[in-house]
PDB file of C-alpha atoms in Angstrom:
ATOM      1  CA  GLN A   1    -143.291 101.992-110.982  1.00 40.00           C
ATOM      2  CA  MET A   2    -146.427 103.869-112.065  1.00 44.00           C
ATOM      3  CA  ILE A   3    -149.048 103.947-109.315  1.00 44.00           C
ATOM      4  CA  GLY A   4    -152.421 105.565-109.918  1.00 49.00           C
ATOM      5  CA  GLY A   5    -151.028 107.949-112.550  1.00 56.00           C
ATOM      6  CA  PHE A   6    -148.142 108.828-110.208  1.00 58.00           C
ATOM      7  CA  GLN A   7    -144.553 107.622-110.161  1.00 61.00           C
ATOM      8  CA  HIS A   8    -141.933 108.596-107.595  1.00 59.00           C
ATOM      9  CA  LEU A   9    -138.557 108.942-109.357  1.00 58.00           C
ATOM     10  CA  GLU A  10    -135.091 109.697-107.971  1.00 62.00           C
ATOM     11  CA  LYS A  11    -134.953 113.078-109.705  1.00 65.00           C
ATOM     12  CA  GLY A  12    -138.610 114.016-109.178  1.00 67.00           C
ATOM     13  CA  ILE A  13    -142.039 112.666-109.884  1.00 70.00           C
ATOM     14  CA  SER A  14    -143.887 111.602-112.991  1.00 72.00           C
ATOM     15  CA  LEU A  15    -147.578 112.419-113.062  1.00 69.00           C
ATOM     16  CA  GLY A  16    -150.142 111.189-115.586  1.00 69.00           C
ATOM     17  CA  ILE A  17    -153.113 113.490-116.166  1.00 65.00           C
ATOM     18  CA  GLY A  18    -155.362 111.993-118.805  1.00 64.00           C
ATOM     19  CA  PHE A  19    -153.297 111.754-121.979  1.00 70.00           C
ATOM     20  CA  LEU A  20    -150.626 114.103-120.560  1.00 70.00           C
ATOM     21  CA  GLN A  21    -147.529 112.745-118.780  1.00 73.00           C
ATOM     22  CA  LEU A  22    -145.637 115.332-116.701  1.00 72.00           C
ATOM     23  CA  THR A  23    -142.204 114.897-115.113  1.00 74.00           C
ATOM     24  CA  LEU A  24    -141.632 117.342-112.272  1.00 71.00           C
ATOM     25  CA  GLN A  25    -138.405 118.155-110.446  1.00 74.00           C
ATOM     26  CA  LYS A  26    -137.897 119.456-106.927  1.00 69.00           C
ATOM     27  CA  VAL A  27    -141.517 119.062-105.937  1.00 68.00           C
ATOM     28  CA  PRO A  28    -142.088 119.289-102.174  1.00 69.00           C
ATOM     29  CA  LEU A  29    -144.249 116.279-101.346  1.00 70.00           C
ATOM     30  CA  ASP A  30    -146.142 115.636 -98.131  1.00 72.00           C
ATOM     31  CA  GLN A  31    -144.287 112.424 -97.148  1.00 75.00           C
ATOM     32  CA  PRO A  32    -146.813 111.079 -94.559  1.00 81.00           C
ATOM     33  CA  LYS A  33    -149.638 111.446 -97.092  1.00 79.00           C
ATOM     34  CA  LEU A  34    -147.446 109.815 -99.731  1.00 77.00           C
ATOM     35  CA  TYR A  35    -146.819 106.782 -97.491  1.00 82.00           C
ATOM     36  CA  PHE A  36    -150.544 106.564 -96.713  1.00 84.00           C
ATOM     37  CA  PHE A  37    -151.208 106.743-100.464  1.00 81.00           C
ATOM     38  CA  TYR A  38    -148.913 103.752-101.062  1.00 83.00           C
ATOM     39  CA  ALA A  39    -150.487 101.833 -98.153  1.00 87.00           C
ATOM     40  CA  ILE A  40    -153.994 102.311 -99.564  1.00 86.00           C
ATOM     41  CA  ARG A  41    -152.794 101.203-102.983  1.00 84.00           C
ATOM     42  CA  VAL A  42    -151.170  98.022-101.654  1.00 89.00           C
ATOM     43  CA  LEU A  43    -154.130  97.149 -99.413  1.00 91.00           C
ATOM     44  CA  GLY A  44    -156.733  97.763-102.117  1.00 88.00           C
ATOM     45  CA  THR A  45    -154.753  95.867-104.740  1.00 90.00           C
ATOM     46  CA  GLY A  46    -154.310  92.939-102.350  1.00 93.00           C
ATOM     47  CA  ILE A  47    -158.055  92.790-101.670  1.00 93.00           C
ATOM     48  CA  VAL A  48    -158.879  92.960-105.379  1.00 91.00           C
ATOM     49  CA  PHE A  49    -156.315  90.308-106.363  1.00 94.00           C
ATOM     50  CA  GLY A  50    -157.570  88.035-103.565  1.00 96.00           C
ATOM     51  CA  THR A  51    -161.102  88.451-104.882  1.00 95.00           C
ATOM     52  CA  VAL A  52    -159.923  87.741-108.436  1.00 94.00           C
ATOM     53  CA  ALA A  53    -158.304  84.501-107.213  1.00 96.00           C
ATOM     54  CA  TYR A  54    -161.636  83.581-105.574  1.00 97.00           C
ATOM     55  CA  ILE A  55    -163.491  84.371-108.824  1.00 96.00           C
ATOM     56  CA  LEU A  56    -161.084  82.170-110.807  1.00 96.00           C
ATOM     57  CA  ARG A  57    -161.794  79.322-108.379  1.00 97.00           C
ATOM     58  CA  LEU A  58    -165.539  79.872-108.874  1.00 96.00           C
ATOM     59  CA  ILE A  59    -165.085  79.777-112.654  1.00 95.00           C
ATOM     60  CA  GLN A  60    -163.318  76.452-112.265  1.00 95.00           C
ATOM     61  CA  ASN A  61    -166.237  75.186-110.144  1.00 95.00           C
ATOM     62  CA  VAL A  62    -168.715  76.327-112.811  1.00 93.00           C
ATOM     63  CA  LEU A  63    -166.844  74.664-115.665  1.00 94.00           C
ATOM     64  CA  LYS A  64    -166.309  71.330-113.880  1.00 94.00           C
ATOM     65  CA  PRO A  65    -169.967  70.108-114.099  1.00 91.00           C
ATOM     66  CA  MET A  66    -170.221  71.430-117.654  1.00 87.00           C
ATOM     67  CA  LYS A  67    -167.175  69.404-118.638  1.00 90.00           C
ATOM     68  CA  ASP A  68    -168.830  66.309-117.167  1.00 90.00           C
ATOM     69  CA  GLY A  69    -171.950  66.953-119.266  1.00 86.00           C
ATOM     70  CA  ARG A  70    -174.070  68.202-116.339  1.00 84.00           C
ATOM     71  CA  PRO A  71    -174.505  71.958-116.969  1.00 84.00           C
ATOM     72  CA  PHE A  72    -177.798  72.306-115.092  1.00 87.00           C
ATOM     73  CA  GLU A  73    -176.795  71.652-111.503  1.00 89.00           C
ATOM     74  CA  ARG A  74    -177.615  73.914-108.560  1.00 91.00           C
ATOM     75  CA  GLU A  75    -173.893  74.313-107.914  1.00 93.00           C
ATOM     76  CA  VAL A  76    -173.444  76.128-111.238  1.00 93.00           C
ATOM     77  CA  ALA A  77    -176.217  78.637-110.487  1.00 94.00           C
ATOM     78  CA  VAL A  78    -174.929  79.196-106.952  1.00 95.00           C
ATOM     79  CA  ASN A  79    -171.346  79.763-108.168  1.00 95.00           C
ATOM     80  CA  LEU A  80    -172.517  82.200-110.849  1.00 96.00           C
ATOM     81  CA  LYS A  81    -174.344  84.189-108.166  1.00 96.00           C
ATOM     82  CA  LYS A  82    -171.240  84.118-105.937  1.00 96.00           C
ATOM     83  CA  MET A  83    -169.192  85.406-108.890  1.00 97.00           C
ATOM     84  CA  ALA A  84    -171.599  88.295-109.395  1.00 97.00           C
ATOM     85  CA  VAL A  85    -171.338  89.297-105.734  1.00 97.00           C
ATOM     86  CA  ALA A  86    -167.533  88.976-105.788  1.00 96.00           C
ATOM     87  CA  ILE A  87    -167.320  91.142-108.917  1.00 96.00           C
ATOM     88  CA  LEU A  88    -169.506  93.791-107.289  1.00 96.00           C
ATOM     89  CA  PHE A  89    -167.273  93.686-104.201  1.00 95.00           C
ATOM     90  CA  ALA A  90    -163.970  93.841-106.107  1.00 94.00           C
ATOM     91  CA  GLY A  91    -165.223  96.492-108.538  1.00 94.00           C
ATOM     92  CA  GLY A  92    -166.547  98.628-105.699  1.00 93.00           C
ATOM     93  CA  ILE A  93    -163.274  98.362-103.765  1.00 92.00           C
ATOM     94  CA  TRP A  94    -161.237  99.161-106.900  1.00 89.00           C
ATOM     95  CA  GLN A  95    -163.328 102.202-107.811  1.00 90.00           C
ATOM     96  CA  ALA A  96    -163.372 103.527-104.225  1.00 89.00           C
ATOM     97  CA  MET A  97    -159.613 103.056-104.001  1.00 87.00           C
ATOM     98  CA  TYR A  98    -159.142 104.870-107.301  1.00 83.00           C
ATOM     99  CA  VAL A  99    -161.185 107.895-106.184  1.00 84.00           C
ATOM    100  CA  ILE A 100    -159.450 108.026-102.784  1.00 85.00           C
ATOM    101  CA  MET A 101    -156.028 107.830-104.408  1.00 82.00           C
ATOM    102  CA  GLU A 102    -156.839 110.556-106.928  1.00 79.00           C
ATOM    103  CA  LYS A 103    -158.052 112.836-104.133  1.00 81.00           C
ATOM    104  CA  MET A 104    -154.882 112.086-102.167  1.00 81.00           C
ATOM    105  CA  LEU A 105    -152.677 112.854-105.179  1.00 76.00           C
ATOM    106  CA  ILE A 106    -154.319 116.241-105.501  1.00 76.00           C
ATOM    107  CA  SER A 107    -153.535 116.973-101.847  1.00 76.00           C
ATOM    108  CA  ILE A 108    -149.966 115.579-102.075  1.00 75.00           C
ATOM    109  CA  ILE A 109    -148.851 117.442-105.185  1.00 72.00           C
ATOM    110  CA  PRO A 110    -148.809 121.248-104.902  1.00 70.00           C
ATOM    111  CA  MET A 111    -150.809 122.057-108.041  1.00 68.00           C
ATOM    112  CA  GLU A 112    -150.590 125.816-107.481  1.00 67.00           C
ATOM    113  CA  GLN A 113    -146.782 125.677-107.679  1.00 68.00           C
ATOM    114  CA  MET A 114    -146.873 123.301-110.611  1.00 67.00           C
ATOM    115  CA  PHE A 115    -148.706 125.614-112.985  1.00 66.00           C
ATOM    116  CA  GLY A 116    -147.663 129.012-111.648  1.00 67.00           C
ATOM    117  CA  ASP A 117    -149.223 132.106-113.234  1.00 69.00           C
ATOM    118  CA  ILE A 118    -150.010 130.449-116.554  1.00 72.00           C
ATOM    119  CA  VAL A 119    -153.130 128.619-115.371  1.00 68.00           C
ATOM    120  CA  VAL A 120    -155.792 130.819-113.807  1.00 70.00           C
ATOM    121  CA  SER A 121    -157.804 127.991-112.262  1.00 71.00           C
ATOM    122  CA  TRP A 122    -157.986 124.233-112.366  1.00 68.00           C
ATOM    123  CA  ARG A 123    -160.274 121.508-111.152  1.00 71.00           C
ATOM    124  CA  TYR A 124    -160.211 117.767-111.260  1.00 71.00           C
ATOM    125  CA  VAL A 125    -163.243 115.797-112.384  1.00 73.00           C
ATOM    126  CA  PHE A 126    -163.515 112.368-110.783  1.00 73.00           C
ATOM    127  CA  THR A 127    -164.861 109.615-112.974  1.00 78.00           C
ATOM    128  CA  VAL A 128    -165.984 106.170-111.931  1.00 81.00           C
ATOM    129  CA  ASP A 129    -166.279 103.159-114.222  1.00 87.00           C
ATOM    130  CA  TYR A 130    -169.438 101.170-113.518  1.00 91.00           C
ATOM    131  CA  SER A 131    -168.873  98.423-116.105  1.00 93.00           C
ATOM    132  CA  PHE A 132    -168.349  95.895-113.309  1.00 94.00           C
ATOM    133  CA  VAL A 133    -172.011  96.408-112.316  1.00 96.00           C
ATOM    134  CA  LEU A 134    -173.111  95.393-115.809  1.00 97.00           C
ATOM    135  CA  LEU A 135    -170.935  92.269-115.674  1.00 96.00           C
ATOM    136  CA  ALA A 136    -172.376  91.343-112.265  1.00 96.00           C
ATOM    137  CA  ALA A 137    -175.929  91.865-113.575  1.00 97.00           C
ATOM    138  CA  ILE A 138    -175.213  89.578-116.543  1.00 97.00           C
ATOM    139  CA  LEU A 139    -173.870  86.889-114.203  1.00 96.00           C
ATOM    140  CA  LEU A 140    -176.925  87.203-111.941  1.00 96.00           C
ATOM    141  CA  PHE A 141    -179.157  86.872-114.987  1.00 97.00           C
ATOM    142  CA  LEU A 142    -177.224  83.762-116.059  1.00 95.00           C
ATOM    143  CA  SER A 143    -177.573  82.289-112.567  1.00 95.00           C
ATOM    144  CA  TYR A 144    -181.355  82.648-112.799  1.00 95.00           C
ATOM    145  CA  ILE A 145    -181.317  81.002-116.234  1.00 95.00           C
ATOM    146  CA  PHE A 146    -179.262  78.084-114.884  1.00 93.00           C
ATOM    147  CA  ASN A 147    -181.559  77.866-111.852  1.00 93.00           C
ATOM    148  CA  TYR A 148    -184.540  77.550-114.193  1.00 94.00           C
ATOM    149  CA  GLY A 149    -182.598  74.997-116.255  1.00 92.00           C
ATOM    150  CA  CYS A 150    -182.026  72.985-113.069  1.00 90.00           C
ATOM    151  CA  ALA A 151    -185.766  72.960-112.374  1.00 91.00           C
ATOM    152  CA  LEU A 152    -186.511  71.848-115.937  1.00 90.00           C
ATOM    153  CA  GLN A 153    -183.800  69.180-115.764  1.00 87.00           C
ATOM    154  CA  GLN A 154    -185.226  67.856-112.492  1.00 86.00           C
ATOM    155  CA  GLU A 155    -188.753  67.804-113.956  1.00 89.00           C
ATOM    156  CA  SER A 156    -187.457  65.961-117.021  1.00 86.00           C
ATOM    157  CA  ASP A 157    -185.601  63.418-114.876  1.00 84.00           C
ATOM    158  CA  GLU A 158    -188.695  62.782-112.730  1.00 86.00           C
ATOM    159  CA  THR A 159    -190.865  62.322-115.838  1.00 84.00           C
ATOM    160  CA  LEU A 160    -188.597  59.586-117.175  1.00 68.00           C
TER     161      LEU A 160
END
């Protein structure tokens, strides 16, 4: 099973670096760090999947009034805002877990032995994907639109 660009095989390890997939044999791994790596992965994935289940429930709560022909209810705006916060939480946890795991992989795998004399120096550049922030901002914007729609709907109902 591939975990964070790293797979522990019977005859060695498989390591994904960007578009490159390396299979290494007889690599001395720091076992306690490796177990901690797996624990972080399982814990982080569990938190993210739990949050995704919560988000799916919120989506169901948003669609229910719309299906009944009542799109501008406070509940819709509130659930959209809750979704935005949940996405920020899950995205932040996922990205933090990813960076921690990549740093741990660098400390677990002896890079100096892996490349030998061929590579003079190496460095790893950590990247973080912030697209979840954009999605959360869009959902917050939609919640404000639905909030305003609720006010207009209430004003229209009171006028009639």
